[in-house]
PDB file of C-alpha atoms in Angstrom:
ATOM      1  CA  UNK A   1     -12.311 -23.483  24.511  1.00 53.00           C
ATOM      2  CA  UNK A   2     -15.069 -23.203  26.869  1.00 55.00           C
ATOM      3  CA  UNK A   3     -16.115 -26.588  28.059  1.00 56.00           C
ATOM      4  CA  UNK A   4     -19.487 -26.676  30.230  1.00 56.00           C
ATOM      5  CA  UNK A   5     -19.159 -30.019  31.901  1.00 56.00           C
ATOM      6  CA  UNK A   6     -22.590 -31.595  32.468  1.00 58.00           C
ATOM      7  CA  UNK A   7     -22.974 -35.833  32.891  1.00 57.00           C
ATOM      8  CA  UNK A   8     -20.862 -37.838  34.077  1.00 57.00           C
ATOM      9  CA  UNK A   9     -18.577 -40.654  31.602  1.00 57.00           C
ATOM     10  CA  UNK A  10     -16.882 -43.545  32.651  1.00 55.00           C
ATOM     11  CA  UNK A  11     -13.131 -43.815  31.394  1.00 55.00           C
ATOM     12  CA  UNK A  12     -10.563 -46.086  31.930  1.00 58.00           C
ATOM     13  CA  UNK A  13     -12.448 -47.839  35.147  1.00 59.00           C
ATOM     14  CA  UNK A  14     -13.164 -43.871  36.877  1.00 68.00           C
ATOM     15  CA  UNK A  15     -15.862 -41.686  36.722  1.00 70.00           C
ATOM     16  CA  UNK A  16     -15.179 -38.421  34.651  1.00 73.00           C
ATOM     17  CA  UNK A  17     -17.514 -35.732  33.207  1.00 74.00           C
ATOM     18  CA  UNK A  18     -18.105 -35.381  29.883  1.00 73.00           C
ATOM     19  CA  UNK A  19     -18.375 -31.690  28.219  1.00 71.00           C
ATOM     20  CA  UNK A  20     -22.308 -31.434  27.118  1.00 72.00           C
ATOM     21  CA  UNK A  21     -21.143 -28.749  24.821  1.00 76.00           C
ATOM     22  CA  UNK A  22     -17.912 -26.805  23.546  1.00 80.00           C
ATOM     23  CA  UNK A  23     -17.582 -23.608  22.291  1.00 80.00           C
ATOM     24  CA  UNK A  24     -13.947 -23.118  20.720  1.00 82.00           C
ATOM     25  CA  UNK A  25     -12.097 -19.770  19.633  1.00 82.00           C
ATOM     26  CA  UNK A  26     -12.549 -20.945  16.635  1.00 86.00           C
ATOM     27  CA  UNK A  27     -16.391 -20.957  16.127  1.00 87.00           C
ATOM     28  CA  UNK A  28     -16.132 -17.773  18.088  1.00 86.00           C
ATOM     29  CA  UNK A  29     -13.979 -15.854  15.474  1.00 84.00           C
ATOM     30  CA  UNK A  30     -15.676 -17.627  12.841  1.00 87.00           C
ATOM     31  CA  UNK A  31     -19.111 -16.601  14.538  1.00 87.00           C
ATOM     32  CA  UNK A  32     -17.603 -12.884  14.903  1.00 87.00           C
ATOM     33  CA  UNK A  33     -17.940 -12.544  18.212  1.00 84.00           C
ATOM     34  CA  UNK A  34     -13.971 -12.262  18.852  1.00 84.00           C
ATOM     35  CA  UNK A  35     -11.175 -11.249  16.313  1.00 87.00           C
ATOM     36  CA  UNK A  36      -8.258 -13.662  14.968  1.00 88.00           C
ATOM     37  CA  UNK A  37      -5.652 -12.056  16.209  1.00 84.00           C
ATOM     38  CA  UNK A  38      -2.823 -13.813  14.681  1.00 83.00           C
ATOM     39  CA  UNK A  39      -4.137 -12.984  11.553  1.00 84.00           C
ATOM     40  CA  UNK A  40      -2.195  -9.931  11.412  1.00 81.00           C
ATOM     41  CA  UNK A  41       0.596 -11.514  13.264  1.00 82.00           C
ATOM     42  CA  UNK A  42       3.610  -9.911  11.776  1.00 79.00           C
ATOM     43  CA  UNK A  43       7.212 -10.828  13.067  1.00 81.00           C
ATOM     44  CA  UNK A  44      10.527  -7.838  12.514  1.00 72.00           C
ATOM     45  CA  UNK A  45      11.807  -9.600   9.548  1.00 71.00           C
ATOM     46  CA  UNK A  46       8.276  -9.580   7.905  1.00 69.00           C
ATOM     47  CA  UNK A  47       7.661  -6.095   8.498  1.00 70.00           C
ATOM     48  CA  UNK A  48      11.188  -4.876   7.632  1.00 66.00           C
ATOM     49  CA  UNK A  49      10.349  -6.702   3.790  1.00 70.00           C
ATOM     50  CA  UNK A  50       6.923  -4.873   3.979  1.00 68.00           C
ATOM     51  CA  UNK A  51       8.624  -1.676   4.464  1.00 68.00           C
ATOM     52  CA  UNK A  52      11.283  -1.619   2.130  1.00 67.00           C
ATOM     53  CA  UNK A  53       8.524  -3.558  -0.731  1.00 66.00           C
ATOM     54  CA  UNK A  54       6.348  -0.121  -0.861  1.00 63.00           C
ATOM     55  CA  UNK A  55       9.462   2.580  -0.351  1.00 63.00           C
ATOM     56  CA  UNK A  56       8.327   3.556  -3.595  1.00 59.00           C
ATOM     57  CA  UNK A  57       5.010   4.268  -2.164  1.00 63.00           C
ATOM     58  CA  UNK A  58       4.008   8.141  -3.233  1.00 59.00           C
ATOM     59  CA  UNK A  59       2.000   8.260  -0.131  1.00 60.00           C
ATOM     60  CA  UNK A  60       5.046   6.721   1.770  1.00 57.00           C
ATOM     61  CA  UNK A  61       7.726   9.035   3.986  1.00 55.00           C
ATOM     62  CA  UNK A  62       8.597   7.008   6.591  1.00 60.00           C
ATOM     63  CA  UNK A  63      12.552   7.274   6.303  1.00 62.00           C
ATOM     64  CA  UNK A  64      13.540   7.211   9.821  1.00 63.00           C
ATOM     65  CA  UNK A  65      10.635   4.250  10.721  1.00 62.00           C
ATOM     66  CA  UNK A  66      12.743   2.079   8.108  1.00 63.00           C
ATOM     67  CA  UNK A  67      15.936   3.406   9.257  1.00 60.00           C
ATOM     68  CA  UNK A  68      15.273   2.430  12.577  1.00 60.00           C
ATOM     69  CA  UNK A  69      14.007  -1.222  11.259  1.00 60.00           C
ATOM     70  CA  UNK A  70      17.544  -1.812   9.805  1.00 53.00           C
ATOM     71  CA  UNK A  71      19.480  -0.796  12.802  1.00 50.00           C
ATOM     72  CA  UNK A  72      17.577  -3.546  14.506  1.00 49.00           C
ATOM     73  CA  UNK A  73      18.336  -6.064  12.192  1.00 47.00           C
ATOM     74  CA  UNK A  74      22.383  -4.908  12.331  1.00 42.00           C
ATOM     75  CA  UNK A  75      22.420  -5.455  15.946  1.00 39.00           C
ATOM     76  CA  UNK A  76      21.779  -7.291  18.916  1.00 49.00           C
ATOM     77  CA  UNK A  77      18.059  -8.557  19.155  1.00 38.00           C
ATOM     78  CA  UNK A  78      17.727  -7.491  22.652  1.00 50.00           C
ATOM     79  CA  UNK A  79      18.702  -3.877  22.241  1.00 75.00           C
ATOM     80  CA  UNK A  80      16.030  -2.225  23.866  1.00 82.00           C
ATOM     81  CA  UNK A  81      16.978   1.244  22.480  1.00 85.00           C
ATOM     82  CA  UNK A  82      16.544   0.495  18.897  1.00 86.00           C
ATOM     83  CA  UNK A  83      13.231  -2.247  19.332  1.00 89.00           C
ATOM     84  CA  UNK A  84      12.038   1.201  21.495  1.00 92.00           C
ATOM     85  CA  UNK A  85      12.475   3.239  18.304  1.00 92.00           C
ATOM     86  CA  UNK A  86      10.800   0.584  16.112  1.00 91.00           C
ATOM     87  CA  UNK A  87       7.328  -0.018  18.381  1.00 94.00           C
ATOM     88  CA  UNK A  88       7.455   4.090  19.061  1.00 96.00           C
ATOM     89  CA  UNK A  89       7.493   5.116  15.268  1.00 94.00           C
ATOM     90  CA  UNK A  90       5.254   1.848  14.247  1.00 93.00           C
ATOM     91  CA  UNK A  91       2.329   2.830  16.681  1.00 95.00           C
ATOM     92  CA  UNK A  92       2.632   6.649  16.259  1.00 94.00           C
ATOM     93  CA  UNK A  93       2.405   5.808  11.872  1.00 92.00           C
ATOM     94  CA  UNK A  94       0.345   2.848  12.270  1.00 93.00           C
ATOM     95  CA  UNK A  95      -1.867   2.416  15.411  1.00 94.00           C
ATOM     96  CA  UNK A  96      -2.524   5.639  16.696  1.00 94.00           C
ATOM     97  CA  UNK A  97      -5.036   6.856  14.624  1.00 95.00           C
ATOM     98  CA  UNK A  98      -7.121   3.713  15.040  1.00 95.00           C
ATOM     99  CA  UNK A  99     -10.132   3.392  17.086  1.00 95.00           C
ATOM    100  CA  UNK A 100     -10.766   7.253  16.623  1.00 96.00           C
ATOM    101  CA  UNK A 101      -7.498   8.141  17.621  1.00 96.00           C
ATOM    102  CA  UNK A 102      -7.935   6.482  20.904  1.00 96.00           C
ATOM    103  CA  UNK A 103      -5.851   2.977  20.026  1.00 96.00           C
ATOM    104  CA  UNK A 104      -3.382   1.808  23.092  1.00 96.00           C
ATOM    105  CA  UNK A 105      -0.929  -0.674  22.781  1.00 95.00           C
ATOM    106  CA  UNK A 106       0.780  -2.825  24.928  1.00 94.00           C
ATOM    107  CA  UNK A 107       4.007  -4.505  25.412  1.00 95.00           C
ATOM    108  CA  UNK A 108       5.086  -7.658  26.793  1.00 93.00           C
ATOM    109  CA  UNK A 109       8.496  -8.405  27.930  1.00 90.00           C
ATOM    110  CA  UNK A 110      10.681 -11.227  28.910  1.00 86.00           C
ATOM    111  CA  UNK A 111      11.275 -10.791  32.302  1.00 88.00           C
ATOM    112  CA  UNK A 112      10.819  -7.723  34.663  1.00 91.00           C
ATOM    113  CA  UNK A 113      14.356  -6.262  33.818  1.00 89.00           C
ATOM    114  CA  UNK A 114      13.333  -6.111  30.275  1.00 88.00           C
ATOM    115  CA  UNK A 115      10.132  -4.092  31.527  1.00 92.00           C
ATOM    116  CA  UNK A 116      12.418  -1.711  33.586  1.00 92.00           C
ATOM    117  CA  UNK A 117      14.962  -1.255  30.302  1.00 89.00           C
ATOM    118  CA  UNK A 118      11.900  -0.872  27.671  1.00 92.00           C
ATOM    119  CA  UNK A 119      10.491   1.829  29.815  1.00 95.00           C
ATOM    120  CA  UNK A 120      13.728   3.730  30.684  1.00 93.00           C
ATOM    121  CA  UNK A 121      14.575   2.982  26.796  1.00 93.00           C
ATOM    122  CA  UNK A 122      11.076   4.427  25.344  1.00 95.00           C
ATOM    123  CA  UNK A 123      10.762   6.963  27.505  1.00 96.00           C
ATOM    124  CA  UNK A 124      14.074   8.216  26.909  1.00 94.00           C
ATOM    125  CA  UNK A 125      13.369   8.160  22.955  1.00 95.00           C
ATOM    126  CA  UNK A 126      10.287   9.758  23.212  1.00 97.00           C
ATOM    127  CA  UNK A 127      11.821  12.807  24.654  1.00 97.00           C
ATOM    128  CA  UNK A 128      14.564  12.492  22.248  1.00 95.00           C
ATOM    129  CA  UNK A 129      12.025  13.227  19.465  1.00 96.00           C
ATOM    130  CA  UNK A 130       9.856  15.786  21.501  1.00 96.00           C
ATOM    131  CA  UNK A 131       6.550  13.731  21.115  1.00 96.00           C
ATOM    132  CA  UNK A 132       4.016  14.892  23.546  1.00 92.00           C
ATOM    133  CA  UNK A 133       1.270  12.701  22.251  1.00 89.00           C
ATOM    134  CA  UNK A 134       2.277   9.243  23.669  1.00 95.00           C
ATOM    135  CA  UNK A 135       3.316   8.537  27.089  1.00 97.00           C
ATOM    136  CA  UNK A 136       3.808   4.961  28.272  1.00 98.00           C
ATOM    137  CA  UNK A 137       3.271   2.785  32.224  1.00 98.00           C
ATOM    138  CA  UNK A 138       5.510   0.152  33.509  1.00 98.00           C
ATOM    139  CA  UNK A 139       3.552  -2.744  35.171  1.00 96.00           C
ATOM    140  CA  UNK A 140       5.553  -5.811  37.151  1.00 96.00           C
ATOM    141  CA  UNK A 141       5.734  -6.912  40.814  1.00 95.00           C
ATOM    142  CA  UNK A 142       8.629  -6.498  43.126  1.00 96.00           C
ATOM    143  CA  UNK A 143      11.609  -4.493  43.114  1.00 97.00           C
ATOM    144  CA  UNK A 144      14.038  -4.757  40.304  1.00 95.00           C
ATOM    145  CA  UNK A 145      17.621  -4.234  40.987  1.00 94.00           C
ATOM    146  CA  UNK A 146      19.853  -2.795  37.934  1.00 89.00           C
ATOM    147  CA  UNK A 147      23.281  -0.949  37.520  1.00 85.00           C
ATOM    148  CA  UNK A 148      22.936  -0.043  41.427  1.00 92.00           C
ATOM    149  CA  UNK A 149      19.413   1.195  41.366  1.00 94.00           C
ATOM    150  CA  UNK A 150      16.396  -0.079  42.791  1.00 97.00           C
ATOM    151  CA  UNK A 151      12.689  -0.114  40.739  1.00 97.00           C
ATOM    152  CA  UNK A 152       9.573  -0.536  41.297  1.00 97.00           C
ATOM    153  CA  UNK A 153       6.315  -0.112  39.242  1.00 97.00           C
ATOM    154  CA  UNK A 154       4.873   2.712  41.534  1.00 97.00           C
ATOM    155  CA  UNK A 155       8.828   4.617  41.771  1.00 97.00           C
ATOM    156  CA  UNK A 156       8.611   4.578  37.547  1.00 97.00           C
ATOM    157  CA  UNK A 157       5.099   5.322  37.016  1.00 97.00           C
ATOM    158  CA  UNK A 158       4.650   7.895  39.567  1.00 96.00           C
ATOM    159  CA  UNK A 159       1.842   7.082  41.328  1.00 96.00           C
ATOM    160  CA  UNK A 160       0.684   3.332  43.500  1.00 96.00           C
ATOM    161  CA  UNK A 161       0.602   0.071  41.283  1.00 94.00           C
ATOM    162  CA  UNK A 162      -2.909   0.240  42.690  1.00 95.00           C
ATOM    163  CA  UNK A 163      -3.451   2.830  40.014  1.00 96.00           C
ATOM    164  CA  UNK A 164      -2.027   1.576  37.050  1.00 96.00           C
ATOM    165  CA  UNK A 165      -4.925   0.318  35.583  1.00 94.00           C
ATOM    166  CA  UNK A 166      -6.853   3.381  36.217  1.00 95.00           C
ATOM    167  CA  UNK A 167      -3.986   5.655  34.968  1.00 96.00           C
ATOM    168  CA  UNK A 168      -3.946   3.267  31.333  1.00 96.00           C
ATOM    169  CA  UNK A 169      -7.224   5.167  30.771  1.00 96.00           C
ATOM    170  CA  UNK A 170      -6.081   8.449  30.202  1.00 96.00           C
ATOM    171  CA  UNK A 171      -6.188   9.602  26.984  1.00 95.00           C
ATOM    172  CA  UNK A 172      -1.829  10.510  26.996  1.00 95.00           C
ATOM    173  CA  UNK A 173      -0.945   6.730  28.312  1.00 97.00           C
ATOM    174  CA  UNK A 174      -0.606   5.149  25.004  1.00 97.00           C
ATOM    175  CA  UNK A 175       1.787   2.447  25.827  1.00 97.00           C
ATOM    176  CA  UNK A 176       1.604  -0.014  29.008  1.00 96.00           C
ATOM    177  CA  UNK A 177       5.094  -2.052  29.146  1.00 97.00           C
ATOM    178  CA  UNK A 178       3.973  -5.331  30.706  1.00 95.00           C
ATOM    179  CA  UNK A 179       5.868  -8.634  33.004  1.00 93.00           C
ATOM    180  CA  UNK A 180       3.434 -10.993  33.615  1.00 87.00           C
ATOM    181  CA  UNK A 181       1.277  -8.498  35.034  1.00 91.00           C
ATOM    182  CA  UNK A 182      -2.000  -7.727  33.107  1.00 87.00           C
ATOM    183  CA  UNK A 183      -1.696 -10.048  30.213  1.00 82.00           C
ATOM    184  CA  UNK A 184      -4.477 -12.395  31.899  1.00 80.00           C
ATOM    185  CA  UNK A 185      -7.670 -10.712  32.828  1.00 80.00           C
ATOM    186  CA  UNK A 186      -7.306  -7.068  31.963  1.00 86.00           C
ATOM    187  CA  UNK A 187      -9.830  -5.503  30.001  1.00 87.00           C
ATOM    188  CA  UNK A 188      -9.277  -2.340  28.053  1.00 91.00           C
ATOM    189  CA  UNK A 189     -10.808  -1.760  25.246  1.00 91.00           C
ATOM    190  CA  UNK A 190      -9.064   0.774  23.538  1.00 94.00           C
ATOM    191  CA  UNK A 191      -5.984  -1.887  23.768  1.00 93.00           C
ATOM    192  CA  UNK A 192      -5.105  -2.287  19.859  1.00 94.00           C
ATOM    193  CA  UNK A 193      -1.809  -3.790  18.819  1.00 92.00           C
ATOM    194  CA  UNK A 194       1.162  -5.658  21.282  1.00 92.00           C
ATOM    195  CA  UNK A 195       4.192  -6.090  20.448  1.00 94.00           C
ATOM    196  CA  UNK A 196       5.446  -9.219  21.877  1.00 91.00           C
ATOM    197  CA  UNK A 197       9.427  -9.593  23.188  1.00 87.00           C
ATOM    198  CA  UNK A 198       8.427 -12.663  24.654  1.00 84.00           C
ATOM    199  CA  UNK A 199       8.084 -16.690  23.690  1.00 83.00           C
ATOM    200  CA  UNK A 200       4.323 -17.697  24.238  1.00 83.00           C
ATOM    201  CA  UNK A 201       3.105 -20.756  24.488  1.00 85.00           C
ATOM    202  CA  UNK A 202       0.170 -22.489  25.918  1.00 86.00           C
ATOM    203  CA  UNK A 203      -2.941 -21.317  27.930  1.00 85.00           C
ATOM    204  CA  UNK A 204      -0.145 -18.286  28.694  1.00 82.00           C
ATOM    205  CA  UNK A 205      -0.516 -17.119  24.662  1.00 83.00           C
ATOM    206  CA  UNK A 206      -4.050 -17.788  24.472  1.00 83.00           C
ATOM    207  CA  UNK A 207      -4.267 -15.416  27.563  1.00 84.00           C
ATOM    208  CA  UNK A 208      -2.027 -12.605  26.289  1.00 82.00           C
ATOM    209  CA  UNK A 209      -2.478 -13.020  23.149  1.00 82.00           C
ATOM    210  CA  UNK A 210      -6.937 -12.098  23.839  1.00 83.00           C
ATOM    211  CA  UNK A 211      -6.261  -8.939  25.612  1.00 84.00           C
ATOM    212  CA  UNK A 212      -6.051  -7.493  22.203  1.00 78.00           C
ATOM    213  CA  UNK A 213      -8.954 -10.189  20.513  1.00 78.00           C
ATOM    214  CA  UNK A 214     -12.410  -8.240  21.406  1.00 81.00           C
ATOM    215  CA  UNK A 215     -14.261  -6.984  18.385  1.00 81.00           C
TER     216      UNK A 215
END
């Protein structure tokens, strides 16, 4: 909500100032100048029903994309490799083609070891396939210690953090694996769909959650 504070109230014996007008999300969507993104909301269980409810769908061959739904559902939530295979086959069916075949999507993650494991994990499937139309960037602070290795954002991307952003604009980058980093504040506007690993709550969803809520 954007509050623009203008006289002052008194409450409870102190002096406060009283919003002179407010202009919530909701008016906003309703007013179309932003999106309701939690309209399409859509958790694995969800999607996994939607999939197997149109299998019968003529126009339908996505085998391995449901395949790869049901592993995830047989296994351990946090296995990176299979949730890489589901967001990899879901945006290259789904998303990519959107916004003239310019759509970008972005992932948030737990923690900055999940970031590290999503990219090794996506990366690694996307060369398992042989797709050379989506490539994705790693974005968290620090160094990240795991299995005896040391990573950082620059050492995974290839270039300086400083250029992440910049990079994210290329055409190939379709994916940017997120921890904490750039889910307050960064504006791309090809950025189409996120797939959240993460519990949101708070001013910290509304902020993630309106990367992705420009019309």
């Amino acid at each position: 909500t954007l509050e623009l504070f203008g006289e002052k109230a008194a409450a409870g014996g102190k002096e406060q100032y009283r919003p002179s007008h407010l202009y919530s999300m909701k008016q906003a969507i309703e007013e179309g100048f932003i999106l309701d993104v939690l309209k399409n909301y859509t958790t694995y269980q969800r999607y996994y029903r939607l999939e197997k409810a149109i299998r019968d769908d003529p126009d339908y061959d996505r085998a391995g994309a449901r395949a790869a739904i049901a592993r995830v559902l047989d296994l351990h939530p946090f296995n990176l490799a299979q949730h890489a295979r589901i967001i990899v086959e879901h945006f290259r069916q789904h998303v990519r083609h959107k916004i003239g075949g310019k759509a970008k999507a972005m992932v948030v993650t737990s923690s900055r070891l999940h970031a590290v494991r999503y990219k090794l994990a996506i990366d690694k499937y996307i060369a398992e396939k042989g797709y050379d139309d989506v490539k994705a960037l790693v974005a968290f602070s620090g160094t990240v210690e795991d299995g005896g290795q040391s990573y950082t954002e620059s050492g995974m991307n290839g270039f300086p953090e400083t250029q992440t952003a910049r990079t994210f604009e290329r055409p190939e980058y379709r994916f940017l694996l997120v921890a904490n980093k750039f889910q307050t504040g960064f504006d791309q506007p090809l950025l189409h769909t996120m797939y959240v690993d993460k519990k949101l709550g708070g001013v910290n969803a509304v902020q993630t959650l309106s990367r992705i809520n420009r019309t």
